[in-house]
Amino acid sequence: MADSLASGLPGAAPNPAGLVEVLLNVSLTGTMLLRPLYAAGSEELIDFDWVRLNNSAQRMLRLPEHPAQSFLTLFPSARQVGVFSFYQAAFLSGQLAHRQNLYQHDGLDGYYVLAAQRHEDLLVVNFSDANEQSRTTIEKELRASQARETAARAAAERQRGELERVFEQAPVAIAVYRGPQYIIELANPTVCRLWGRTAEQIVGKGLFEALPEVAGMGYEELLDGVMATGVPYVAHAMEAVHEREGRRDTVYWDFVYVPMYEADGSIYGAMVVATEVTEQVLGRRQLEEKERQTNFLNEELQAANEEILANNAELGSAQQQLRQLNQQLEARVQERTYQLEEQQSLLRQILGQLPAAVATLSGPEHRFAFANAGYQQLVAGRATLGQTVAEALPEVVEQGIINLLDHVYASREPFIGREIALILVTEEGVPTQHYFDFTYQPLVDGQNQVQGILVFAIDVTEQVRTRRQTETLQAAMLAVAQRQQAERENVYQLFEQAPAAICLMRERGHRIDYLNPAYQALFPGQLLQGKTLAQVQPDARELLTLFDGVYATGTTQTQREVPLTVAPSDQPAEARYFDFTYQAYREQGRIVGVSLFGTDVTDRVLARQAREAQQAELQRIFEQAPVAIAIMRGPQLIIELANAAVGAIWGRPPAQTLGRPYFEALPDTAGQGFEEILHGVLQTGEAFSIVEAPVQLARAHTGLPTQGYVNFIFQPLYGEDRQITGLIAMGTEVTDQVLARQQVHTLNQELRTANEELNDANKRLTRTNTDLDTFVYSASHDLKSPITNIEGLLLALRQQLPPAAMQAELVARLLSMMDGAVSRFQETLGHLTDVSRLQQVLLGQPAEAVELPALVEAVRLDMLPEFTAAGATLTVDVAGCPTLYFSAKNLRSMLYNLLSNAVKYRDPARPAHVELRCHPSPGQVVLEVQDNGMGLSELQQSELFRLFRRLHTHVPGSGVGLYMVKKMVDNADGTLAVQSQPGAGSTFTITLPLPTPPQA
């Protein structure tokens, strides 16, 4: 059985989508299908998306069938006037809701009657112009409400403007602070000038951040008190320091701190109103000084003079402020006048572009004050401004139009006419019959007095003539049907052989009177003859409504490409597509039934679907191709197609180039040889390839280099006549590869040069190090004998000196100093020998597999007496690093030095505790020695690894140990770092890379 409700076929399964399609097409009123939009993560309904607009809605709203933007985006004023709330409530309640309103926003101006109800997840809205209903009262109320709203808005705007002017031009300093940090929200020019800052420097910052020089002068406490108590604070001549014009000025203020309140009564900040009284304070102080130097009369005279000068200065300042105020007022008046002129121009532009005829008539004589292009077209351009209607259009006088205008003007009642016949004279002077739908609407002023009439007319002549022609045609068809009544059986015979599906249903109940075999084949096994549609399909109420409409109105309905599932008894079901037409069936001028005609269009639909699918697939392949592709047509190389990859090379979106000549769309490629290449392909028909061709492209704005390199092939395109019609360009950009190769070549050249210089430097350094090692070894060896001799001579001297001389204080002190000098000399020689040995150790110790736990245990046993004597404890955790590849001797030396230092530099105030840890890290191993000893300052840490550098003298040492450890770690491409804090201890961290174990 067929499964389409909208097919209009008895016995077919319901198809709501098809029925909606029919209803939307035939509806004479606007119908919208809206889908709700919700806020992210909640169920709050915030907008509607357009699903569908029928033809009437598209015409009334001047929108496409499927608008891309949301409802509130296209009609933002719907929220303020309550239309969105009406839709929202109708959807949430699920009940049928009605509304009437005057909507004069977002490009619309008219009265609308709305009906809305939810259907599943959609909101169905039907609306129409309420011209058929009386709307005088509604219109007056709405217009009065709008007038009040406009007046209130204007008053609020004036008040706001007045407040802004007062704030900006106030001769006193005004600022507003918000929150406990006293963020500066507002600051007028006076306070900015007195503070020595611009508004950009202080607004949005805390008061004491913007004016750090006044911090600590008592203002914080005053503001805190106002915020806490809500009691204003008034100060006189309070001192402050401000940085103004590069200098610090001590100033004095008279000010008041006033609390600022939120709507709920809470205090959110404070406002300050202040005047600088520095001159008055300084003058008063000068006056007080002079009081001690002169008599009372001179003091009075001086005060009078100062007051006169101050008054003159204030008068001059007031005059200057008055002039500035006048200038600002004049500028604002000019700006407001310009805005008003722009609004009037926009209104005239909108009225001029309306598809209807619009005019305004002023006074009881009905003189033309305005007429848009549509009105002038109707009256052949005779609506001259200032003329009366009777003067401009004399032919309408005898037709009663002037009397009708007089009645509207006098009664204040609008007139609405439908299909009014009116004769107008054309430009050639020929009287022509017209039919109009028009409205005469009285225009009133602010005192509710009629000033004129608004004319809004739509020429419906073509509709009237079409309807009358249709009625005439139907009468003719009826006559033909009467003449063919006797031949009905013959016609039925033709129907029997027709490939189209035909069915005739009679009477109001749609009883099936006739169906041909083609129609019966759609419903195998069903007896349809003589049954009503309700009996065949009792659940198909929408289908019954459709047939009722055709039967009642005689309006023909069509459905295109209706899908049906046809299931013959001996064959599998298959999907077919039909075009259906439903027409009124008349006898003797009276509708007696409905006829149905269906044509199988399956082949056409399947062919189109296959073609569309193929085109879509080709388009997807083209758009997603990883290579750049462009198609250019004609001798001017008009860019017909361009995918995203070629747009990336050009540095322009493909949409900017389509339909334009190549060298016009990409003028930067001209003059680089492409003209000859492309036109050569068009002339010769031979493909042309370029490899790593340099090209300059204006695409710096995309982040890509303007100098690019491309590989492209240009091939000719042929038409059906084998003539070249254009060419196709395919290729890729290889800029990165070319630049990388060039960079690698340059780097290789630089690397070879650097290697040569490095080899030379290494050779020189090797010779220098060898010479230095030889010198150090020789110097330490050669100096040992003299210092040993000096030590022997001192011993002999002690033996030869008499006891009395040995008892002398000076002699004993000199001998002790000489012994110390000899010891230090010997220690220095030992250090030089250690350094020489360290160099040999670093160069001659190969890496080997070291079992770290065994090595650490050996070091611990060697140092056990030292730890025991110091009362120190050692904790070891090296299970995470069982084996290391390193020089065993160097690793032992490193651990020994770090553990020894941890014991040496312990804090006597607490028991010493040392931890040795090891753990792996990606690509490396980490050794840590942590103690709770004396710790190091930042300065000491910066000196820690220098040769012969000792930071503590209360324990023995050479200053070589940590230097040796650092050298060993560096030689293994590792790092040695220390984290320390005086009194808390130190942590030494050794990070070593994980080398590849030596191969057997």
PDB file of N, CA and C in Angstrom, residues 5 22 107 140 185 195 226 242 354 390 408 419 483 572 602 676 910:
ATOM      1  N   LEU A   5       0.583  10.310   3.055  1.00  0.00           N
ATOM      2  CA  LEU A   5      -0.675  10.970   3.404  1.00  0.00           C
ATOM      3  C   LEU A   5      -0.973  12.106   2.436  1.00  0.00           C
ATOM      4  N   VAL A  22       1.129  21.130   1.380  1.00  0.00           N
ATOM      5  CA  VAL A  22      -0.063  21.624   0.688  1.00  0.00           C
ATOM      6  C   VAL A  22      -0.647  22.821   1.423  1.00  0.00           C
ATOM      7  N   GLY A 107      11.636  47.424   9.921  1.00  0.00           N
ATOM      8  CA  GLY A 107      11.230  47.463   8.523  1.00  0.00           C
ATOM      9  C   GLY A 107       9.776  47.119   8.270  1.00  0.00           C
ATOM     10  N   LYS A 140      -5.401  53.981  17.887  1.00  0.00           N
ATOM     11  CA  LYS A 140      -5.237  55.192  18.711  1.00  0.00           C
ATOM     12  C   LYS A 140      -4.497  54.871  19.995  1.00  0.00           C
ATOM     13  N   GLU A 185      35.471  54.740  38.816  1.00  0.00           N
ATOM     14  CA  GLU A 185      34.538  54.482  37.722  1.00  0.00           C
ATOM     15  C   GLU A 185      34.345  55.709  36.850  1.00  0.00           C
ATOM     16  N   TRP A 195      44.233  66.436  39.435  1.00  0.00           N
ATOM     17  CA  TRP A 195      45.086  65.307  39.844  1.00  0.00           C
ATOM     18  C   TRP A 195      46.333  65.183  38.971  1.00  0.00           C
ATOM     19  N   VAL A 226      33.187  56.102  55.615  1.00  0.00           N
ATOM     20  CA  VAL A 226      31.970  56.400  54.842  1.00  0.00           C
ATOM     21  C   VAL A 226      31.337  55.113  54.343  1.00  0.00           C
ATOM     22  N   HIS A 242      50.244  65.681  45.106  1.00  0.00           N
ATOM     23  CA  HIS A 242      49.940  65.183  43.762  1.00  0.00           C
ATOM     24  C   HIS A 242      51.121  65.452  42.841  1.00  0.00           C
ATOM     25  N   LEU A 354       8.953  51.194  -0.704  1.00  0.00           N
ATOM     26  CA  LEU A 354       7.836  50.290  -0.433  1.00  0.00           C
ATOM     27  C   LEU A 354       7.191  49.846  -1.746  1.00  0.00           C
ATOM     28  N   ALA A 390      -7.704  67.269  -6.095  1.00  0.00           N
ATOM     29  CA  ALA A 390      -8.634  67.643  -7.165  1.00  0.00           C
ATOM     30  C   ALA A 390      -7.915  68.336  -8.313  1.00  0.00           C
ATOM     31  N   VAL A 408     -13.276  61.320   5.723  1.00  0.00           N
ATOM     32  CA  VAL A 408     -12.226  60.814   6.623  1.00  0.00           C
ATOM     33  C   VAL A 408     -11.638  61.953   7.436  1.00  0.00           C
ATOM     34  N   GLU A 419     -10.624  46.206  -3.581  1.00  0.00           N
ATOM     35  CA  GLU A 419     -10.894  46.075  -5.017  1.00  0.00           C
ATOM     36  C   GLU A 419     -11.826  47.196  -5.508  1.00  0.00           C
ATOM     37  N   ARG A 483     -21.578  19.597 -22.733  1.00  0.00           N
ATOM     38  CA  ARG A 483     -21.660  19.027 -24.070  1.00  0.00           C
ATOM     39  C   ARG A 483     -21.054  17.623 -24.120  1.00  0.00           C
ATOM     40  N   PRO A 572       8.033  -7.677  -5.424  1.00  0.00           N
ATOM     41  CA  PRO A 572       8.464  -6.942  -4.211  1.00  0.00           C
ATOM     42  C   PRO A 572       8.076  -5.469  -4.292  1.00  0.00           C
ATOM     43  N   THR A 602       8.926   8.685 -11.706  1.00  0.00           N
ATOM     44  CA  THR A 602      10.023   8.035 -10.989  1.00  0.00           C
ATOM     45  C   THR A 602      11.332   8.156 -11.744  1.00  0.00           C
ATOM     46  N   GLU A 676      52.194  34.838 -20.635  1.00  0.00           N
ATOM     47  CA  GLU A 676      52.646  34.070 -21.783  1.00  0.00           C
ATOM     48  C   GLU A 676      52.332  32.586 -21.632  1.00  0.00           C
ATOM     49  N   ARG A 910      71.431  21.097  65.566  1.00  0.00           N
ATOM     50  CA  ARG A 910      70.543  19.947  65.418  1.00  0.00           C
ATOM     51  C   ARG A 910      71.316  18.766  64.853  1.00  0.00           C
TER      52      ARG A 910
END
